[in-house]
């Protein structure tokens, strides 16, 4: 591993990226509603959301490529809102990373230094080539490189300018799935090695969760929730986040008792939800949505219902569909509590009676249950076939 300072230069005091009350309107349309966001220095931060939610607009305001309608952009303690892009210690890598086709890889990487009139670039270019593991391709032209290699050149070309912050806008969008997965790990390694703040825009929830320390989930120009990947996944605060990050079963229910646990009824049965996993609206009582992830649920054939341990949440139903996908089998179960509940069972000891038509009990540890406000669209953030991919 190379010395950090070889790539990043001196740490100039740096600091967090802080957006305060930042917004962007185009005429009467608000692309980004006033938002406050802090990206900690040195972190890998993802802006995640569906197409059109305002990710690129937010990124462009950090870069200075877009004037905010309201609000302030700080880098550390410095207000950079009125600085032009080239005066900000920020570089951007776009999806179309457009390398210079007639220059070889070394020259592409050296470009930013040359433009600033720096003559002796060899050492820095070599360090960058090593960082992105393309030392043997220095004399190749971009068209002789794979998509992933070209992407790494684009990253090196940006990092050689020693930005405090690297902005990445769907940088892996042009790559096929397998290469994307490889590059996600590669970019994460590079970020860890150079220690520069990365702000990464993606609509791919798996990509955001794999790479980022912190994820801001955006929806309709607003940040719905911000947190570490596991926290967002386990404790979604809105139906959008519950559905957009992985899959959630959301069950319409009614509160009957509140205390340390909240007890609800759904489809004639009672379910227990830990009070600290309920949003404040849920603790007010009334109609609520109860959530549980598909992998937390166990399936037991109705004939064996007596074997299920006491104290587990349980829902009876009938298997509507099952798909064997090797590592797991994914079941769709219809029940009085909810239609089309999703259950993922690891294929360890498969019960051959669990086929479509079978009567089953779904059961899970109540600790894995969360409660959300019912006054929101239960299907918000559900991936439609159109956006899939
Ligand atoms: N110059 C502009 N004039 C008018 N509307 C714009 C302009 N730029 C963006 N928008 C609108 O602002 C909204 C947010 O756009 P933005 O590019 O930030 O979305 P995004 O989250 O990056 O989406 P994608 O994942 O498709 O790239 C969109 O509805 C878009 O149509
Ligand atoms: Mg975009």
CSV table of C-alpha atoms in Angstrom, one decimal, residues 64-346:
chain,number,residue,atom,x,y,z
A,64,UNK,CA,-20.6,24.6,-8.1
A,65,UNK,CA,-22.1,23.5,-11.4
A,66,UNK,CA,-25.5,24.6,-10.3
A,67,UNK,CA,-26.5,27.7,-8.3
A,68,UNK,CA,-28.6,26.9,-5.4
A,69,UNK,CA,-31.9,28.8,-5.2
A,70,UNK,CA,-31.5,29.0,-1.4
A,71,UNK,CA,-29.0,27.8,1.1
A,72,UNK,CA,-25.3,27.5,1.7
A,73,UNK,CA,-22.5,25.1,0.8
A,74,UNK,CA,-19.7,24.8,3.3
A,75,UNK,CA,-16.4,22.9,2.9
A,76,UNK,CA,-15.1,22.8,6.4
A,77,UNK,CA,-15.7,26.2,7.8
A,78,UNK,CA,-15.5,27.9,4.4
A,79,UNK,CA,-18.6,29.1,2.6
A,80,UNK,CA,-18.0,28.1,-1.0
A,81,UNK,CA,-21.5,28.9,-2.3
A,82,UNK,CA,-20.3,31.7,-4.5
A,83,UNK,CA,-17.1,30.1,-5.7
A,84,UNK,CA,-17.0,28.9,-9.3
A,85,UNK,CA,-16.4,25.1,-9.8
A,86,UNK,CA,-12.7,25.4,-10.6
A,87,UNK,CA,-12.0,27.3,-7.3
A,88,UNK,CA,-13.6,24.5,-5.2
A,89,UNK,CA,-11.4,21.7,-3.9
A,90,UNK,CA,-13.8,19.3,-5.5
A,91,UNK,CA,-13.6,17.0,-8.5
A,92,UNK,CA,-16.4,15.1,-10.3
A,93,UNK,CA,-16.5,11.8,-12.1
A,94,UNK,CA,-19.5,11.3,-14.3
A,95,UNK,CA,-21.1,8.3,-15.8
A,96,UNK,CA,-19.8,9.1,-19.2
A,97,UNK,CA,-16.2,9.4,-18.1
A,98,UNK,CA,-15.1,10.6,-21.6
A,99,UNK,CA,-11.3,10.1,-21.5
A,100,UNK,CA,-9.3,11.8,-24.2
A,101,UNK,CA,-9.1,9.2,-26.9
A,102,UNK,CA,-5.9,10.2,-28.5
A,103,UNK,CA,-3.9,10.5,-25.2
A,104,UNK,CA,-2.6,7.4,-23.6
A,105,UNK,CA,-3.6,6.5,-20.0
A,106,UNK,CA,-0.6,8.3,-18.4
A,107,UNK,CA,-1.4,11.5,-20.3
A,108,UNK,CA,-5.0,11.3,-19.5
A,109,UNK,CA,-4.2,11.0,-15.8
A,110,UNK,CA,-1.6,13.9,-16.0
A,111,UNK,CA,-4.1,16.2,-17.7
A,112,UNK,CA,-5.2,18.1,-14.6
A,113,UNK,CA,-1.6,18.7,-13.5
A,114,UNK,CA,-0.4,19.8,-17.0
A,115,UNK,CA,-3.3,22.2,-17.3
A,116,UNK,CA,-2.1,23.9,-14.1
A,117,UNK,CA,1.4,24.2,-15.7
A,118,UNK,CA,3.0,21.5,-13.6
A,119,UNK,CA,5.9,20.0,-15.5
A,120,UNK,CA,7.2,17.1,-13.5
A,121,UNK,CA,4.2,14.8,-13.3
A,122,UNK,CA,5.8,11.4,-13.5
A,123,UNK,CA,5.9,10.5,-9.8
A,124,UNK,CA,2.3,11.5,-9.2
A,125,UNK,CA,1.1,9.8,-12.3
A,126,UNK,CA,2.9,6.6,-11.3
A,127,UNK,CA,1.4,6.8,-7.9
A,128,UNK,CA,-2.1,7.1,-9.4
A,129,UNK,CA,-1.5,4.3,-11.8
A,130,UNK,CA,-0.5,2.1,-8.9
A,131,UNK,CA,-3.5,3.2,-6.8
A,132,UNK,CA,-5.9,2.2,-9.5
A,133,UNK,CA,-3.8,-0.9,-10.4
A,134,UNK,CA,-3.2,0.1,-14.0
A,135,UNK,CA,0.6,0.4,-14.0
A,136,UNK,CA,0.9,-2.0,-16.9
A,137,UNK,CA,-1.5,0.0,-19.1
A,138,UNK,CA,0.3,3.4,-18.9
A,139,UNK,CA,0.9,3.5,-22.6
A,140,UNK,CA,-2.4,2.1,-23.7
A,141,UNK,CA,-5.1,4.3,-25.3
A,142,UNK,CA,-8.5,4.4,-23.7
A,143,UNK,CA,-10.1,2.2,-26.4
A,144,UNK,CA,-7.7,-0.6,-25.5
A,145,UNK,CA,-9.1,-0.7,-21.9
A,146,UNK,CA,-12.2,-2.4,-20.6
A,147,UNK,CA,-15.1,-0.3,-19.2
A,148,UNK,CA,-14.0,-0.9,-15.6
A,149,UNK,CA,-10.4,0.0,-16.4
A,150,UNK,CA,-11.5,3.2,-18.2
A,151,UNK,CA,-13.6,4.1,-15.1
A,152,UNK,CA,-10.5,3.7,-12.9
A,153,UNK,CA,-8.6,6.0,-15.2
A,154,UNK,CA,-11.4,8.6,-14.8
A,155,UNK,CA,-11.1,8.2,-11.0
A,156,UNK,CA,-7.3,8.6,-11.1
A,157,UNK,CA,-7.6,11.6,-13.4
A,158,UNK,CA,-9.8,13.3,-10.8
A,159,UNK,CA,-7.8,12.2,-7.7
A,160,UNK,CA,-4.5,13.5,-9.1
A,161,UNK,CA,-5.8,17.0,-8.5
A,162,UNK,CA,-5.9,16.3,-4.7
A,163,UNK,CA,-9.5,17.3,-4.3
A,164,UNK,CA,-10.9,17.4,-0.7
A,165,UNK,CA,-14.0,15.9,-2.0
A,166,UNK,CA,-14.6,13.5,-5.0
A,167,UNK,CA,-18.1,13.6,-6.4
A,168,UNK,CA,-19.2,10.5,-8.4
A,169,UNK,CA,-22.4,10.6,-10.4
A,170,UNK,CA,-23.5,7.1,-11.3
A,171,UNK,CA,-19.9,6.3,-12.2
A,172,UNK,CA,-20.6,2.6,-12.7
A,173,UNK,CA,-23.8,3.1,-14.7
A,174,UNK,CA,-22.3,2.0,-18.0
A,175,UNK,CA,-20.9,-1.2,-16.7
A,176,UNK,CA,-22.5,-4.6,-16.8
A,177,UNK,CA,-23.6,-6.1,-13.5
A,178,UNK,CA,-20.5,-8.3,-12.7
A,179,UNK,CA,-18.1,-5.5,-13.5
A,180,UNK,CA,-20.2,-3.1,-11.5
A,181,UNK,CA,-19.9,-5.4,-8.4
A,182,UNK,CA,-16.1,-5.6,-8.9
A,183,UNK,CA,-15.7,-1.8,-9.3
A,184,UNK,CA,-17.8,-1.2,-6.2
A,185,UNK,CA,-15.3,-3.0,-4.1
A,186,UNK,CA,-12.4,-1.4,-6.1
A,187,UNK,CA,-13.8,2.2,-5.5
A,188,UNK,CA,-14.3,1.4,-1.9
A,189,UNK,CA,-10.7,0.2,-1.6
A,190,UNK,CA,-9.4,3.4,-3.3
A,191,UNK,CA,-11.5,5.6,-1.1
A,192,UNK,CA,-10.2,3.8,2.0
A,193,UNK,CA,-6.6,4.1,0.8
A,194,UNK,CA,-6.7,7.8,-0.1
A,195,UNK,CA,-9.1,8.8,2.8
A,196,UNK,CA,-10.7,11.6,0.7
A,197,UNK,CA,-14.4,12.2,1.1
A,198,UNK,CA,-16.4,10.5,-1.6
A,199,UNK,CA,-20.0,11.5,-2.4
A,200,UNK,CA,-21.4,8.9,-4.6
A,201,UNK,CA,-24.8,9.2,-6.4
A,202,UNK,CA,-26.6,6.0,-7.4
A,203,UNK,CA,-30.1,4.6,-7.8
A,204,UNK,CA,-28.9,1.1,-7.0
A,205,UNK,CA,-29.6,0.4,-3.3
A,206,UNK,CA,-27.3,-2.6,-3.2
A,207,UNK,CA,-24.5,-0.4,-4.6
A,208,UNK,CA,-25.1,2.2,-2.0
A,209,UNK,CA,-25.2,-0.3,0.9
A,210,UNK,CA,-22.1,-2.1,-0.3
A,211,UNK,CA,-19.9,1.0,-0.6
A,212,UNK,CA,-21.1,3.7,1.7
A,213,UNK,CA,-20.5,4.4,5.4
A,214,UNK,CA,-23.6,6.6,5.3
A,215,UNK,CA,-26.5,6.7,2.9
A,216,UNK,CA,-29.0,9.5,2.4
A,217,UNK,CA,-32.1,8.1,0.8
A,218,UNK,CA,-33.7,10.8,-1.4
A,219,UNK,CA,-37.3,10.8,-2.6
A,220,UNK,CA,-39.0,13.7,-4.5
A,221,UNK,CA,-36.3,16.2,-3.8
A,222,UNK,CA,-36.1,15.4,-0.1
A,223,UNK,CA,-33.8,13.3,2.1
A,224,UNK,CA,-36.2,10.7,3.7
A,225,UNK,CA,-33.7,9.1,5.9
A,226,UNK,CA,-30.0,9.2,6.6
A,227,UNK,CA,-27.9,6.5,8.2
A,228,UNK,CA,-25.5,3.7,8.0
A,229,UNK,CA,-26.6,0.9,5.6
A,230,UNK,CA,-27.5,-1.6,8.3
A,231,UNK,CA,-29.4,1.0,10.3
A,232,UNK,CA,-31.5,2.1,7.3
A,233,UNK,CA,-32.2,-1.5,6.5
A,234,UNK,CA,-33.2,-2.6,9.9
A,235,UNK,CA,-34.9,0.6,11.0
A,236,UNK,CA,-36.7,2.2,8.1
A,237,UNK,CA,-38.7,5.3,9.2
A,238,UNK,CA,-40.9,5.5,6.1
A,239,UNK,CA,-42.6,3.1,3.7
A,240,UNK,CA,-40.4,4.5,0.9
A,241,UNK,CA,-37.2,3.5,2.7
A,242,UNK,CA,-38.7,0.2,3.8
A,243,UNK,CA,-39.5,-0.7,0.2
A,244,UNK,CA,-36.7,0.9,-1.6
A,245,UNK,CA,-33.9,-0.7,0.4
A,246,UNK,CA,-34.5,-4.4,-0.1
A,247,UNK,CA,-38.0,-5.8,0.4
A,248,UNK,CA,-40.4,-5.3,3.3
A,249,UNK,CA,-43.7,-6.9,4.2
A,250,UNK,CA,-45.9,-4.1,5.3
A,251,UNK,CA,-49.1,-5.2,7.1
A,252,UNK,CA,-52.0,-2.9,7.9
A,253,UNK,CA,-52.8,-3.2,11.6
A,254,UNK,CA,-54.5,-1.5,14.5
A,255,UNK,CA,-52.9,-0.6,17.8
A,256,UNK,CA,-54.6,-2.2,20.8
A,257,UNK,CA,-52.0,-1.6,23.5
A,258,UNK,CA,-49.0,0.6,23.9
A,259,UNK,CA,-46.2,0.1,26.4
A,260,UNK,CA,-42.6,-1.2,26.1
A,261,UNK,CA,-44.1,-3.2,23.3
A,262,UNK,CA,-46.9,-2.1,21.0
A,263,UNK,CA,-49.5,-4.8,20.5
A,264,UNK,CA,-51.5,-4.6,17.2
A,265,UNK,CA,-54.2,-6.7,15.6
A,266,UNK,CA,-53.9,-7.6,11.9
A,267,UNK,CA,-56.1,-10.1,10.1
A,268,UNK,CA,-57.7,-11.3,13.4
A,269,UNK,CA,-54.3,-12.1,15.1
A,270,UNK,CA,-52.1,-10.1,17.4
A,271,UNK,CA,-48.6,-9.0,16.7
A,272,UNK,CA,-46.0,-7.6,19.0
A,273,UNK,CA,-43.8,-4.7,17.9
A,274,UNK,CA,-40.9,-3.3,20.1
A,275,UNK,CA,-41.9,0.2,21.1
A,276,UNK,CA,-38.4,1.5,20.3
A,277,UNK,CA,-38.9,0.3,16.7
A,278,UNK,CA,-42.0,2.3,16.2
A,279,UNK,CA,-42.2,5.8,14.8
A,280,UNK,CA,-43.8,8.3,17.1
A,281,UNK,CA,-47.1,8.2,15.1
A,282,UNK,CA,-47.4,4.5,15.9
A,283,UNK,CA,-47.1,5.1,19.6
A,284,UNK,CA,-50.2,7.4,19.3
A,285,UNK,CA,-52.3,4.4,18.5
A,286,UNK,CA,-54.9,3.9,15.7
A,287,UNK,CA,-54.0,2.5,12.3
A,288,UNK,CA,-50.4,1.6,11.7
A,289,UNK,CA,-48.3,-0.4,9.3
A,290,UNK,CA,-46.3,-3.3,10.7
A,291,UNK,CA,-43.2,-4.3,8.9
A,292,UNK,CA,-41.0,-7.4,8.8
A,293,UNK,CA,-38.2,-8.3,6.3
A,294,UNK,CA,-38.7,-11.5,4.3
A,295,UNK,CA,-35.6,-13.2,5.5
A,296,UNK,CA,-36.6,-12.8,9.2
A,297,UNK,CA,-39.7,-15.0,8.7
A,298,UNK,CA,-39.8,-18.8,9.2
A,299,UNK,CA,-42.3,-20.9,7.4
A,300,UNK,CA,-43.9,-23.9,9.1
A,301,UNK,CA,-46.5,-26.3,7.6
A,302,UNK,CA,-49.8,-25.8,9.4
A,303,UNK,CA,-49.8,-29.5,10.5
A,304,UNK,CA,-46.7,-28.7,12.6
A,305,UNK,CA,-48.0,-25.4,14.1
A,306,UNK,CA,-47.8,-26.8,17.6
A,307,UNK,CA,-44.0,-27.0,17.3
A,308,UNK,CA,-43.6,-23.2,17.0
A,309,UNK,CA,-42.1,-21.6,20.1
A,310,UNK,CA,-44.3,-19.4,22.2
A,311,UNK,CA,-43.8,-15.7,22.1
A,312,UNK,CA,-43.2,-15.5,18.3
A,313,UNK,CA,-45.2,-13.3,16.0
A,314,UNK,CA,-47.3,-15.5,13.8
A,315,UNK,CA,-49.6,-15.2,10.8
A,316,UNK,CA,-51.4,-18.0,9.1
A,317,UNK,CA,-51.6,-18.2,5.3
A,318,UNK,CA,-51.5,-20.2,2.2
A,319,UNK,CA,-48.5,-20.4,-0.2
A,320,UNK,CA,-49.4,-18.8,-3.5
A,321,UNK,CA,-46.1,-19.2,-5.2
A,322,UNK,CA,-42.5,-20.4,-4.6
A,323,UNK,CA,-39.3,-19.9,-6.5
A,324,UNK,CA,-36.2,-21.9,-5.9
A,325,UNK,CA,-33.2,-19.7,-6.4
A,326,UNK,CA,-30.4,-22.0,-5.1
A,327,UNK,CA,-29.3,-20.3,-1.9
A,328,UNK,CA,-32.8,-19.7,-0.9
A,329,UNK,CA,-36.4,-20.3,-1.8
A,330,UNK,CA,-38.7,-17.3,-2.1
A,331,UNK,CA,-42.3,-17.8,-1.2
A,332,UNK,CA,-45.3,-15.7,-1.7
A,333,UNK,CA,-48.0,-16.2,0.9
A,334,UNK,CA,-51.5,-14.9,1.1
A,335,UNK,CA,-52.9,-14.4,4.5
A,336,UNK,CA,-55.8,-12.6,6.2
A,337,UNK,CA,-53.2,-10.2,7.6
A,338,UNK,CA,-51.9,-9.3,4.1
A,339,UNK,CA,-51.8,-10.4,0.5
A,340,UNK,CA,-48.6,-11.5,-1.1
A,341,UNK,CA,-46.3,-11.6,1.9
A,342,UNK,CA,-42.7,-12.4,0.9
A,343,UNK,CA,-40.7,-15.1,2.8
A,344,UNK,CA,-37.1,-16.0,2.0
A,345,UNK,CA,-36.0,-19.4,3.4
A,346,UNK,CA,-32.4,-20.6,3.3
